[in-house]
Amino acid sequence: MVRRKTMGFDELALVSPRDKKVCSREKVIQRASGAVEVLRNAKIYSSLDQALDGTNVICGTGMPNDMYRKRAERKYHNPRDYFELLLEGNTAAMDYFGVSCERAVNVRLALIFGSERTGMEESEMDQCHVMLGIPTNPEFGSLNLAAAVQLIAYDWRVALGGSASYGP
């Protein structure tokens, strides 16, 4: 939760979590360290369709090479490259990604992360405009969920004009 807050995100939507009271659990609150309002304002939905209502750019996340199961062929894009093109409103690039330029004008972005153990389901990926994949070692591309959220949130923040570093 802190990573989300650190990168400027303050909305959290959970879809059918195993523990419906996850946001009020003491262990989760302690780990939120200063971002308790994100937990307090989190919304829980029974379906992905409900959670996506009101968004206009839907980005799924995942590993291009799943180590545990066969996946359908999909094209995965580098998050930073995609975000920069999205915000530039580059017509040719957006056609390539399947996102219209009118969406890029007033972006209401949804970043979808699957479960820590299994990632996103094929049906969830089908609802996405684009799949984002963090460039990792092709022999072992697994990241834990917190690391993946942090990296993609950072790329979005940089694309929005947030500082890439504090150096000169």
Tab-separated table of N, CA and C in Angstrom:
chain	number	residue	atom	x	y	z
A	1	MET	N	0.805	-1.191	0.000
A	1	MET	CA	0.000	0.000	0.000
A	1	MET	C	0.853	1.262	0.000
A	2	VAL	N	1.941	1.245	0.739
A	2	VAL	CA	2.807	2.418	0.798
A	2	VAL	C	3.341	2.734	-0.593
A	3	ARG	N	3.709	1.702	-1.340
A	3	ARG	CA	4.249	1.927	-2.677
A	3	ARG	C	3.232	2.674	-3.530
A	4	ARG	N	1.990	2.306	-3.422
A	4	ARG	CA	0.951	2.979	-4.191
A	4	ARG	C	0.907	4.444	-3.783
A	5	LYS	N	0.909	4.723	-2.510
A	5	LYS	CA	0.843	6.096	-2.009
A	5	LYS	C	2.114	6.859	-2.389
A	6	THR	N	3.267	6.220	-2.263
A	6	THR	CA	4.533	6.846	-2.599
A	6	THR	C	4.556	7.321	-4.040
A	7	MET	N	3.934	6.566	-4.935
A	7	MET	CA	3.934	6.915	-6.354
A	7	MET	C	2.767	7.829	-6.730
A	8	GLY	N	1.983	8.273	-5.741
A	8	GLY	CA	0.910	9.221	-6.014
A	8	GLY	C	-0.437	8.582	-6.282
A	9	PHE	N	-0.544	7.290	-6.098
A	9	PHE	CA	-1.828	6.618	-6.294
A	9	PHE	C	-2.597	6.619	-4.984
A	10	ASP	N	-3.881	6.908	-5.069
A	10	ASP	CA	-4.659	6.864	-3.838
A	10	ASP	C	-5.954	6.075	-3.986
A	11	GLU	N	-6.151	5.429	-5.120
A	11	GLU	CA	-7.338	4.594	-5.323
A	11	GLU	C	-6.909	3.138	-5.394
A	12	LEU	N	-7.626	2.302	-4.678
A	12	LEU	CA	-7.367	0.867	-4.686
A	12	LEU	C	-8.700	0.151	-4.851
A	13	ALA	N	-8.765	-0.714	-5.833
A	13	ALA	CA	-9.951	-1.546	-6.050
A	13	ALA	C	-9.514	-2.996	-5.983
A	14	LEU	N	-10.229	-3.777	-5.217
A	14	LEU	CA	-9.967	-5.209	-5.109
A	14	LEU	C	-11.165	-5.955	-5.680
A	15	VAL	N	-10.892	-6.991	-6.449
A	15	VAL	CA	-11.962	-7.782	-7.041
A	15	VAL	C	-11.988	-9.146	-6.367
A	16	SER	N	-13.089	-9.440	-5.727
A	16	SER	CA	-13.322	-10.727	-5.065
A	16	SER	C	-12.130	-11.230	-4.262
A	17	PRO	N	-11.635	-10.429	-3.317
A	17	PRO	CA	-10.513	-10.931	-2.515
A	17	PRO	C	-10.966	-12.115	-1.666
A	18	ARG	N	-10.039	-13.048	-1.422
A	18	ARG	CA	-10.383	-14.210	-0.576
A	18	ARG	C	-10.859	-13.745	0.786
A	19	ASP	N	-10.216	-12.722	1.325
A	19	ASP	CA	-10.565	-12.172	2.632
A	19	ASP	C	-11.264	-10.828	2.408
A	20	LYS	N	-12.564	-10.797	2.580
A	20	LYS	CA	-13.342	-9.567	2.341
A	20	LYS	C	-12.975	-8.450	3.321
A	21	LYS	N	-12.363	-8.803	4.445
A	21	LYS	CA	-11.986	-7.807	5.443
A	21	LYS	C	-10.496	-7.484	5.405
A	22	VAL	N	-9.845	-7.792	4.292
A	22	VAL	CA	-8.399	-7.626	4.175
A	22	VAL	C	-7.941	-6.216	4.516
A	23	CYS	N	-8.688	-5.216	4.123
A	23	CYS	CA	-8.264	-3.821	4.338
A	23	CYS	C	-8.377	-3.371	5.787
A	24	SER	N	-9.058	-4.149	6.612
A	24	SER	CA	-9.190	-3.771	8.020
A	24	SER	C	-8.371	-4.686	8.935
A	25	ARG	N	-7.612	-5.583	8.365
A	25	ARG	CA	-6.769	-6.478	9.162
A	25	ARG	C	-5.572	-5.709	9.715
A	26	GLU	N	-5.247	-5.956	10.980
A	26	GLU	CA	-4.175	-5.233	11.653
A	26	GLU	C	-2.838	-5.375	10.923
A	27	LYS	N	-2.533	-6.572	10.455
A	27	LYS	CA	-1.261	-6.794	9.750
A	27	LYS	C	-1.183	-5.938	8.476
A	28	VAL	N	-2.284	-5.815	7.763
A	28	VAL	CA	-2.320	-5.019	6.531
A	28	VAL	C	-2.193	-3.534	6.862
A	29	ILE	N	-2.871	-3.102	7.893
A	29	ILE	CA	-2.802	-1.697	8.315
A	29	ILE	C	-1.375	-1.333	8.720
A	30	GLN	N	-0.703	-2.219	9.447
A	30	GLN	CA	0.684	-1.958	9.846
A	30	GLN	C	1.591	-1.838	8.624
A	31	ARG	N	1.381	-2.685	7.634
A	31	ARG	CA	2.216	-2.653	6.427
A	31	ARG	C	1.905	-1.436	5.557
A	32	ALA	N	0.737	-0.838	5.734
A	32	ALA	CA	0.363	0.341	4.947
A	32	ALA	C	1.176	1.565	5.362
A	33	SER	N	1.717	1.556	6.543
A	33	SER	CA	2.642	2.567	7.032
A	33	SER	C	2.437	3.959	6.438
A	34	GLY	N	1.434	4.664	6.939
A	34	GLY	CA	1.200	6.033	6.496
A	34	GLY	C	0.206	6.161	5.359
A	35	ALA	N	-0.255	5.064	4.825
A	35	ALA	CA	-1.206	5.103	3.709
A	35	ALA	C	-2.532	4.444	4.108
A	36	VAL	N	-2.882	4.584	5.352
A	36	VAL	CA	-4.095	3.951	5.869
A	36	VAL	C	-5.345	4.467	5.157
A	37	GLU	N	-5.330	5.743	4.726
A	37	GLU	CA	-6.511	6.276	4.025
A	37	GLU	C	-6.751	5.540	2.704
A	38	VAL	N	-5.695	5.026	2.087
A	38	VAL	CA	-5.864	4.232	0.865
A	38	VAL	C	-6.642	2.966	1.197
A	39	LEU	N	-6.295	2.335	2.296
A	39	LEU	CA	-7.032	1.141	2.739
A	39	LEU	C	-8.468	1.493	3.107
A	40	ARG	N	-8.608	2.564	3.857
A	40	ARG	CA	-9.935	2.981	4.327
A	40	ARG	C	-10.870	3.278	3.149
A	41	ASN	N	-10.317	3.833	2.075
A	41	ASN	CA	-11.129	4.202	0.913
A	41	ASN	C	-11.163	3.139	-0.182
A	42	ALA	N	-10.494	2.018	0.063
A	42	ALA	CA	-10.465	0.954	-0.947
A	42	ALA	C	-11.882	0.446	-1.205
A	43	LYS	N	-12.115	0.101	-2.463
A	43	LYS	CA	-13.420	-0.441	-2.848
A	43	LYS	C	-13.254	-1.902	-3.214
A	44	ILE	N	-14.221	-2.702	-2.780
A	44	ILE	CA	-14.220	-4.124	-3.098
A	44	ILE	C	-15.377	-4.393	-4.043
A	45	TYR	N	-15.052	-5.060	-5.146
A	45	TYR	CA	-16.041	-5.372	-6.180
A	45	TYR	C	-16.176	-6.883	-6.326
A	46	SER	N	-17.331	-7.301	-6.777
A	46	SER	CA	-17.542	-8.729	-6.998
A	46	SER	C	-17.125	-9.167	-8.395
A	47	SER	N	-16.921	-8.200	-9.312
A	47	SER	CA	-16.494	-8.567	-10.661
A	47	SER	C	-15.524	-7.525	-11.208
A	48	LEU	N	-14.702	-7.965	-12.135
A	48	LEU	CA	-13.779	-7.052	-12.790
A	48	LEU	C	-14.535	-6.001	-13.586
A	49	ASP	N	-15.642	-6.376	-14.222
A	49	ASP	CA	-16.453	-5.407	-14.976
A	49	ASP	C	-16.880	-4.242	-14.094
A	50	GLN	N	-17.324	-4.533	-12.882
A	50	GLN	CA	-17.730	-3.470	-11.957
A	50	GLN	C	-16.549	-2.569	-11.608
A	51	ALA	N	-15.407	-3.170	-11.347
A	51	ALA	CA	-14.224	-2.394	-10.952
A	51	ALA	C	-13.740	-1.497	-12.084
A	52	LEU	N	-13.949	-1.923	-13.318
A	52	LEU	CA	-13.469	-1.163	-14.473
A	52	LEU	C	-14.421	-0.066	-14.928
A	53	ASP	N	-15.618	-0.028	-14.376
A	53	ASP	CA	-16.583	0.988	-14.765
A	53	ASP	C	-15.991	2.380	-14.531
A	54	GLY	N	-16.042	3.219	-15.549
A	54	GLY	CA	-15.519	4.575	-15.433
A	54	GLY	C	-14.084	4.722	-15.900
A	55	THR	N	-13.426	3.616	-16.248
A	55	THR	CA	-12.067	3.702	-16.775
A	55	THR	C	-12.124	3.708	-18.295
A	56	ASN	N	-11.095	4.254	-18.928
A	56	ASN	CA	-11.095	4.258	-20.388
A	56	ASN	C	-9.816	3.700	-20.997
A	57	VAL	N	-8.817	3.406	-20.181
A	57	VAL	CA	-7.613	2.720	-20.635
A	57	VAL	C	-7.343	1.601	-19.633
A	58	ILE	N	-7.393	0.368	-20.120
A	58	ILE	CA	-7.280	-0.793	-19.236
A	58	ILE	C	-5.992	-1.539	-19.573
A	59	CYS	N	-5.078	-1.547	-18.611
A	59	CYS	CA	-3.780	-2.194	-18.792
A	59	CYS	C	-3.684	-3.416	-17.888
A	60	GLY	N	-3.499	-4.559	-18.498
A	60	GLY	CA	-3.214	-5.764	-17.733
A	60	GLY	C	-1.715	-5.866	-17.529
A	61	THR	N	-1.314	-6.665	-16.573
A	61	THR	CA	0.096	-6.859	-16.298
A	61	THR	C	0.387	-8.343	-16.194
A	62	GLY	N	1.580	-8.718	-16.572
A	62	GLY	CA	1.909	-10.130	-16.444
A	62	GLY	C	3.279	-10.453	-16.982
A	63	MET	N	3.582	-11.723	-16.893
A	63	MET	CA	4.841	-12.238	-17.408
A	63	MET	C	4.597	-12.802	-18.798
A	64	PRO	N	5.345	-12.348	-19.775
A	64	PRO	CA	5.185	-12.902	-21.113
A	64	PRO	C	5.413	-14.416	-21.149
A	65	ASN	N	6.316	-14.914	-20.310
A	65	ASN	CA	6.588	-16.347	-20.255
A	65	ASN	C	6.178	-16.864	-18.888
A	66	ASP	N	5.020	-17.471	-18.815
A	66	ASP	CA	4.550	-18.022	-17.551
A	66	ASP	C	5.278	-19.337	-17.301
A	67	MET	N	5.883	-19.456	-16.151
A	67	MET	CA	6.669	-20.644	-15.847
A	67	MET	C	5.802	-21.832	-15.456
A	68	TYR	N	4.519	-21.605	-15.177
A	68	TYR	CA	3.691	-22.661	-14.619
A	68	TYR	C	2.582	-23.165	-15.534
A	69	ARG	N	2.219	-22.405	-16.553
A	69	ARG	CA	1.128	-22.840	-17.425
A	69	ARG	C	1.276	-22.237	-18.812
A	70	LYS	N	0.672	-22.882	-19.749
A	70	LYS	CA	0.677	-22.410	-21.131
A	70	LYS	C	-0.308	-21.255	-21.239
A	71	ARG	N	0.126	-20.178	-21.856
A	71	ARG	CA	-0.731	-19.005	-22.056
A	71	ARG	C	-0.988	-18.821	-23.541
A	72	ALA	N	-2.086	-18.127	-23.824
A	72	ALA	CA	-2.369	-17.733	-25.200
A	72	ALA	C	-1.298	-16.740	-25.641
A	73	GLU	N	-1.006	-16.724	-26.915
A	73	GLU	CA	-0.037	-15.761	-27.456
A	73	GLU	C	-0.573	-14.349	-27.277
A	74	ARG	N	0.197	-13.511	-26.645
A	74	ARG	CA	-0.158	-12.108	-26.460
A	74	ARG	C	1.094	-11.273	-26.640
A	75	LYS	N	0.891	-10.052	-27.043
A	75	LYS	CA	2.006	-9.114	-27.150
A	75	LYS	C	2.060	-8.319	-25.850
A	76	TYR	N	3.229	-8.288	-25.249
A	76	TYR	CA	3.439	-7.527	-24.021
A	76	TYR	C	4.284	-6.314	-24.362
A	77	HIS	N	3.966	-5.182	-23.727
A	77	HIS	CA	4.649	-3.932	-24.016
A	77	HIS	C	5.375	-3.428	-22.782
A	78	ASN	N	6.491	-2.773	-23.014
A	78	ASN	CA	7.244	-2.147	-21.946
A	78	ASN	C	6.365	-1.038	-21.348
A	79	PRO	N	6.102	-1.066	-20.043
A	79	PRO	CA	5.202	-0.062	-19.435
A	79	PRO	C	5.606	1.377	-19.704
A	80	ARG	N	6.870	1.715	-19.537
A	80	ARG	CA	7.302	3.102	-19.694
A	80	ARG	C	7.059	3.585	-21.121
A	81	ASP	N	7.417	2.748	-22.107
A	81	ASP	CA	7.208	3.125	-23.505
A	81	ASP	C	5.724	3.342	-23.794
A	82	TYR	N	4.901	2.440	-23.313
A	82	TYR	CA	3.462	2.541	-23.554
A	82	TYR	C	2.887	3.811	-22.917
A	83	PHE	N	3.223	4.060	-21.660
A	83	PHE	CA	2.679	5.224	-20.965
A	83	PHE	C	3.079	6.528	-21.648
A	84	GLU	N	4.322	6.621	-22.067
A	84	GLU	CA	4.776	7.849	-22.725
A	84	GLU	C	4.014	8.083	-24.030
A	85	LEU	N	3.833	7.032	-24.823
A	85	LEU	CA	3.085	7.170	-26.077
A	85	LEU	C	1.617	7.500	-25.815
A	86	LEU	N	1.058	6.897	-24.798
A	86	LEU	CA	-0.340	7.162	-24.444
A	86	LEU	C	-0.538	8.640	-24.121
A	87	LEU	N	0.327	9.186	-23.312
A	87	LEU	CA	0.169	10.577	-22.897
A	87	LEU	C	0.541	11.568	-23.991
A	88	GLU	N	1.396	11.158	-24.919
A	88	GLU	CA	1.712	12.020	-26.077
A	88	GLU	C	0.532	12.098	-27.037
A	89	GLY	N	-0.350	11.093	-27.001
A	89	GLY	CA	-1.477	11.065	-27.926
A	89	GLY	C	-1.051	10.771	-29.352
A	90	ASN	N	0.052	10.080	-29.527
A	90	ASN	CA	0.587	9.718	-30.835
A	90	ASN	C	-0.393	8.779	-31.536
A	91	THR	N	-1.071	9.261	-32.580
A	91	THR	CA	-2.129	8.509	-33.252
A	91	THR	C	-1.647	7.164	-33.765
A	92	ALA	N	-0.534	7.140	-34.462
A	92	ALA	CA	-0.029	5.885	-35.020
A	92	ALA	C	0.310	4.899	-33.908
A	93	ALA	N	0.940	5.395	-32.851
A	93	ALA	CA	1.306	4.525	-31.736
A	93	ALA	C	0.066	4.001	-31.027
A	94	MET	N	-0.919	4.871	-30.855
A	94	MET	CA	-2.127	4.429	-30.155
A	94	MET	C	-2.914	3.417	-30.994
A	95	ASP	N	-2.916	3.597	-32.306
A	95	ASP	CA	-3.547	2.590	-33.170
A	95	ASP	C	-2.837	1.255	-33.005
A	96	TYR	N	-1.518	1.314	-32.926
A	96	TYR	CA	-0.723	0.101	-32.739
A	96	TYR	C	-1.112	-0.593	-31.438
A	97	PHE	N	-1.296	0.189	-30.379
A	97	PHE	CA	-1.655	-0.379	-29.090
A	97	PHE	C	-3.154	-0.663	-28.972
A	98	GLY	N	-3.957	-0.136	-29.888
A	98	GLY	CA	-5.393	-0.370	-29.829
A	98	GLY	C	-6.124	0.574	-28.902
A	99	VAL	N	-5.561	1.733	-28.624
A	99	VAL	CA	-6.195	2.730	-27.762
A	99	VAL	C	-6.408	3.982	-28.588
A	100	SER	N	-7.632	4.474	-28.620
A	100	SER	CA	-7.901	5.656	-29.435
A	100	SER	C	-7.320	6.901	-28.781
A	101	CYS	N	-7.021	7.901	-29.601
A	101	CYS	CA	-6.435	9.148	-29.088
A	101	CYS	C	-7.392	9.887	-28.168
A	102	GLU	N	-8.691	9.754	-28.393
A	102	GLU	CA	-9.613	10.443	-27.496
A	102	GLU	C	-9.476	9.924	-26.072
A	103	ARG	N	-9.120	8.656	-25.917
A	103	ARG	CA	-8.881	8.119	-24.582
A	103	ARG	C	-7.664	8.780	-23.956
A	104	ALA	N	-6.639	9.041	-24.778
A	104	ALA	CA	-5.388	9.588	-24.262
A	104	ALA	C	-5.554	11.016	-23.745
A	105	VAL	N	-6.583	11.734	-24.182
A	105	VAL	CA	-6.788	13.111	-23.752
A	105	VAL	C	-7.173	13.185	-22.275
A	106	ASN	N	-8.079	12.344	-21.852
A	106	ASN	CA	-8.548	12.348	-20.475
A	106	ASN	C	-8.449	10.927	-19.933
A	107	VAL	N	-7.246	10.514	-19.595
A	107	VAL	CA	-6.971	9.134	-19.222
A	107	VAL	C	-7.518	8.826	-17.829
A	108	ARG	N	-8.297	7.788	-17.772
A	108	ARG	CA	-8.766	7.206	-16.496
A	108	ARG	C	-8.264	5.764	-16.529
A	109	LEU	N	-7.028	5.605	-16.066
A	109	LEU	CA	-6.259	4.376	-16.226
A	109	LEU	C	-6.611	3.336	-15.169
A	110	ALA	N	-6.729	2.103	-15.624
A	110	ALA	CA	-6.852	0.964	-14.711
A	110	ALA	C	-5.638	0.081	-14.924
A	111	LEU	N	-4.946	-0.232	-13.855
A	111	LEU	CA	-3.836	-1.180	-13.888
A	111	LEU	C	-4.316	-2.444	-13.191
A	112	ILE	N	-4.335	-3.531	-13.923
A	112	ILE	CA	-4.840	-4.790	-13.368
A	112	ILE	C	-3.673	-5.717	-13.079
A	113	PHE	N	-3.620	-6.176	-11.851
A	113	PHE	CA	-2.631	-7.152	-11.417
A	113	PHE	C	-3.381	-8.400	-10.976
A	114	GLY	N	-2.890	-9.536	-11.373
A	114	GLY	CA	-3.510	-10.786	-10.939
A	114	GLY	C	-3.070	-11.144	-9.535
A	115	SER	N	-3.436	-12.319	-9.125
A	115	SER	CA	-3.052	-12.777	-7.788
A	115	SER	C	-1.553	-13.053	-7.742
A	116	GLU	N	-1.014	-13.006	-6.558
A	116	GLU	CA	0.421	-13.253	-6.359
A	116	GLU	C	0.805	-14.625	-6.903
A	117	ARG	N	-0.038	-15.595	-6.696
A	117	ARG	CA	0.298	-16.977	-7.040
A	117	ARG	C	0.087	-17.316	-8.507
A	118	THR	N	-1.009	-16.832	-9.099
A	118	THR	CA	-1.363	-17.305	-10.448
A	118	THR	C	-1.396	-16.214	-11.504
A	119	GLY	N	-1.273	-14.955	-11.119
A	119	GLY	CA	-1.348	-13.886	-12.106
A	119	GLY	C	-2.765	-13.692	-12.622
A	120	MET	N	-2.879	-13.082	-13.783
A	120	MET	CA	-4.193	-12.807	-14.370
A	120	MET	C	-4.715	-14.027	-15.121
A	121	GLU	N	-6.028	-14.164	-15.109
A	121	GLU	CA	-6.679	-15.215	-15.884
A	121	GLU	C	-6.805	-14.752	-17.332
A	122	GLU	N	-6.905	-15.687	-18.257
A	122	GLU	CA	-7.048	-15.356	-19.674
A	122	GLU	C	-8.263	-14.451	-19.913
A	123	SER	N	-9.378	-14.718	-19.248
A	123	SER	CA	-10.588	-13.907	-19.441
A	123	SER	C	-10.377	-12.470	-18.973
A	124	GLU	N	-9.553	-12.280	-17.941
A	124	GLU	CA	-9.237	-10.932	-17.468
A	124	GLU	C	-8.349	-10.214	-18.480
A	125	MET	N	-7.396	-10.942	-19.045
A	125	MET	CA	-6.511	-10.349	-20.051
A	125	MET	C	-7.301	-9.923	-21.282
A	126	ASP	N	-8.330	-10.677	-21.611
A	126	ASP	CA	-9.157	-10.354	-22.782
A	126	ASP	C	-9.864	-9.012	-22.638
A	127	GLN	N	-10.058	-8.539	-21.413
A	127	GLN	CA	-10.736	-7.267	-21.173
A	127	GLN	C	-9.799	-6.065	-21.270
A	128	CYS	N	-8.511	-6.316	-21.425
A	128	CYS	CA	-7.519	-5.246	-21.415
A	128	CYS	C	-7.268	-4.696	-22.812
A	129	HIS	N	-7.003	-3.395	-22.870
A	129	HIS	CA	-6.602	-2.764	-24.127
A	129	HIS	C	-5.170	-3.135	-24.474
A	130	VAL	N	-4.350	-3.354	-23.458
A	130	VAL	CA	-2.937	-3.646	-23.658
A	130	VAL	C	-2.446	-4.483	-22.480
A	131	MET	N	-1.457	-5.324	-22.770
A	131	MET	CA	-0.794	-6.077	-21.704
A	131	MET	C	0.604	-5.496	-21.527
A	132	LEU	N	0.949	-5.204	-20.287
A	132	LEU	CA	2.252	-4.652	-19.949
A	132	LEU	C	3.098	-5.753	-19.322
A	133	GLY	N	4.343	-5.814	-19.731
A	133	GLY	CA	5.272	-6.782	-19.161
A	133	GLY	C	6.560	-6.091	-18.785
A	134	ILE	N	6.989	-6.266	-17.577
A	134	ILE	CA	8.219	-5.648	-17.097
A	134	ILE	C	9.392	-6.437	-17.678
A	135	PRO	N	10.313	-5.742	-18.345
A	135	PRO	CA	11.455	-6.447	-18.915
A	135	PRO	C	12.295	-7.115	-17.809
A	136	THR	N	12.351	-8.428	-17.835
A	136	THR	CA	13.109	-9.190	-16.843
A	136	THR	C	13.928	-10.255	-17.556
A	137	ASN	N	14.666	-11.002	-16.810
A	137	ASN	CA	15.441	-12.127	-17.331
A	137	ASN	C	14.482	-13.142	-17.950
A	138	PRO	N	14.617	-13.450	-19.245
A	138	PRO	CA	13.698	-14.388	-19.894
A	138	PRO	C	13.755	-15.797	-19.305
A	139	GLU	N	14.860	-16.130	-18.646
A	139	GLU	CA	14.984	-17.456	-18.036
A	139	GLU	C	14.263	-17.540	-16.689
A	140	PHE	N	14.088	-16.375	-16.042
A	140	PHE	CA	13.392	-16.341	-14.755
A	140	PHE	C	12.798	-14.958	-14.572
A	141	GLY	N	11.607	-14.762	-15.102
A	141	GLY	CA	10.998	-13.438	-15.118
A	141	GLY	C	10.050	-13.157	-13.984
A	142	SER	N	9.982	-14.019	-13.010
A	142	SER	CA	9.007	-13.873	-11.943
A	142	SER	C	9.342	-12.724	-10.999
A	143	LEU	N	8.338	-11.878	-10.751
A	143	LEU	CA	8.438	-10.818	-9.744
A	143	LEU	C	7.303	-11.027	-8.751
A	144	ASN	N	7.539	-10.685	-7.488
A	144	ASN	CA	6.395	-10.758	-6.587
A	144	ASN	C	5.477	-9.568	-6.873
A	145	LEU	N	4.263	-9.662	-6.410
A	145	LEU	CA	3.233	-8.676	-6.731
A	145	LEU	C	3.634	-7.267	-6.300
A	146	ALA	N	4.182	-7.129	-5.099
A	146	ALA	CA	4.565	-5.802	-4.606
A	146	ALA	C	5.626	-5.168	-5.503
A	147	ALA	N	6.596	-5.953	-5.954
A	147	ALA	CA	7.639	-5.424	-6.831
A	147	ALA	C	7.052	-4.992	-8.170
A	148	ALA	N	6.159	-5.795	-8.723
A	148	ALA	CA	5.540	-5.460	-10.007
A	148	ALA	C	4.715	-4.175	-9.899
A	149	VAL	N	3.941	-4.048	-8.835
A	149	VAL	CA	3.131	-2.838	-8.628
A	149	VAL	C	4.049	-1.622	-8.522
A	150	GLN	N	5.120	-1.734	-7.759
A	150	GLN	CA	6.042	-0.620	-7.572
A	150	GLN	C	6.661	-0.181	-8.897
A	151	LEU	N	7.127	-1.131	-9.682
A	151	LEU	CA	7.796	-0.788	-10.946
A	151	LEU	C	6.835	-0.139	-11.943
A	152	ILE	N	5.659	-0.685	-12.073
A	152	ILE	CA	4.701	-0.124	-13.034
A	152	ILE	C	4.174	1.223	-12.543
A	153	ALA	N	3.938	1.351	-11.246
A	153	ALA	CA	3.509	2.634	-10.692
A	153	ALA	C	4.579	3.704	-10.907
A	154	TYR	N	5.826	3.319	-10.765
A	154	TYR	CA	6.924	4.268	-10.998
A	154	TYR	C	6.936	4.719	-12.456
A	155	ASP	N	6.801	3.783	-13.384
A	155	ASP	CA	6.797	4.154	-14.809
A	155	ASP	C	5.641	5.098	-15.140
A	156	TRP	N	4.477	4.886	-14.555
A	156	TRP	CA	3.327	5.770	-14.779
A	156	TRP	C	3.624	7.150	-14.212
A	157	ARG	N	4.196	7.190	-13.018
A	157	ARG	CA	4.517	8.484	-12.392
A	157	ARG	C	5.522	9.262	-13.235
A	158	VAL	N	6.546	8.593	-13.728
A	158	VAL	CA	7.539	9.252	-14.574
A	158	VAL	C	6.867	9.775	-15.846
A	159	ALA	N	6.005	8.977	-16.456
A	159	ALA	CA	5.312	9.404	-17.679
A	159	ALA	C	4.447	10.638	-17.423
A	160	LEU	N	3.887	10.745	-16.225
A	160	LEU	CA	3.057	11.896	-15.885
A	160	LEU	C	3.887	13.143	-15.568
A	161	GLY	N	5.210	12.988	-15.541
A	161	GLY	CA	6.067	14.134	-15.280
A	161	GLY	C	6.664	14.132	-13.902
A	162	GLY	N	6.429	13.058	-13.141
A	162	GLY	CA	7.064	12.949	-11.826
A	162	GLY	C	8.554	12.803	-11.993
A	163	SER	N	9.289	13.209	-11.016
A	163	SER	CA	10.742	13.183	-11.100
A	163	SER	C	11.258	11.764	-11.213
A	164	ALA	N	12.128	11.529	-12.185
A	164	ALA	CA	12.737	10.214	-12.340
A	164	ALA	C	13.807	9.972	-11.273
A	165	SER	N	14.418	11.040	-10.778
A	165	SER	CA	15.416	10.915	-9.718
A	165	SER	C	15.548	12.261	-9.014
A	166	TYR	N	16.277	12.248	-7.930
A	166	TYR	CA	16.489	13.493	-7.180
A	166	TYR	C	17.841	14.116	-7.480
A	167	GLY	N	18.596	13.521	-8.391
A	167	GLY	CA	19.935	14.022	-8.713
A	167	GLY	C	19.880	15.275	-9.562
A	168	PRO	N	21.041	15.857	-9.799
A	168	PRO	CA	21.116	17.087	-10.610
A	168	PRO	C	20.768	16.845	-12.068
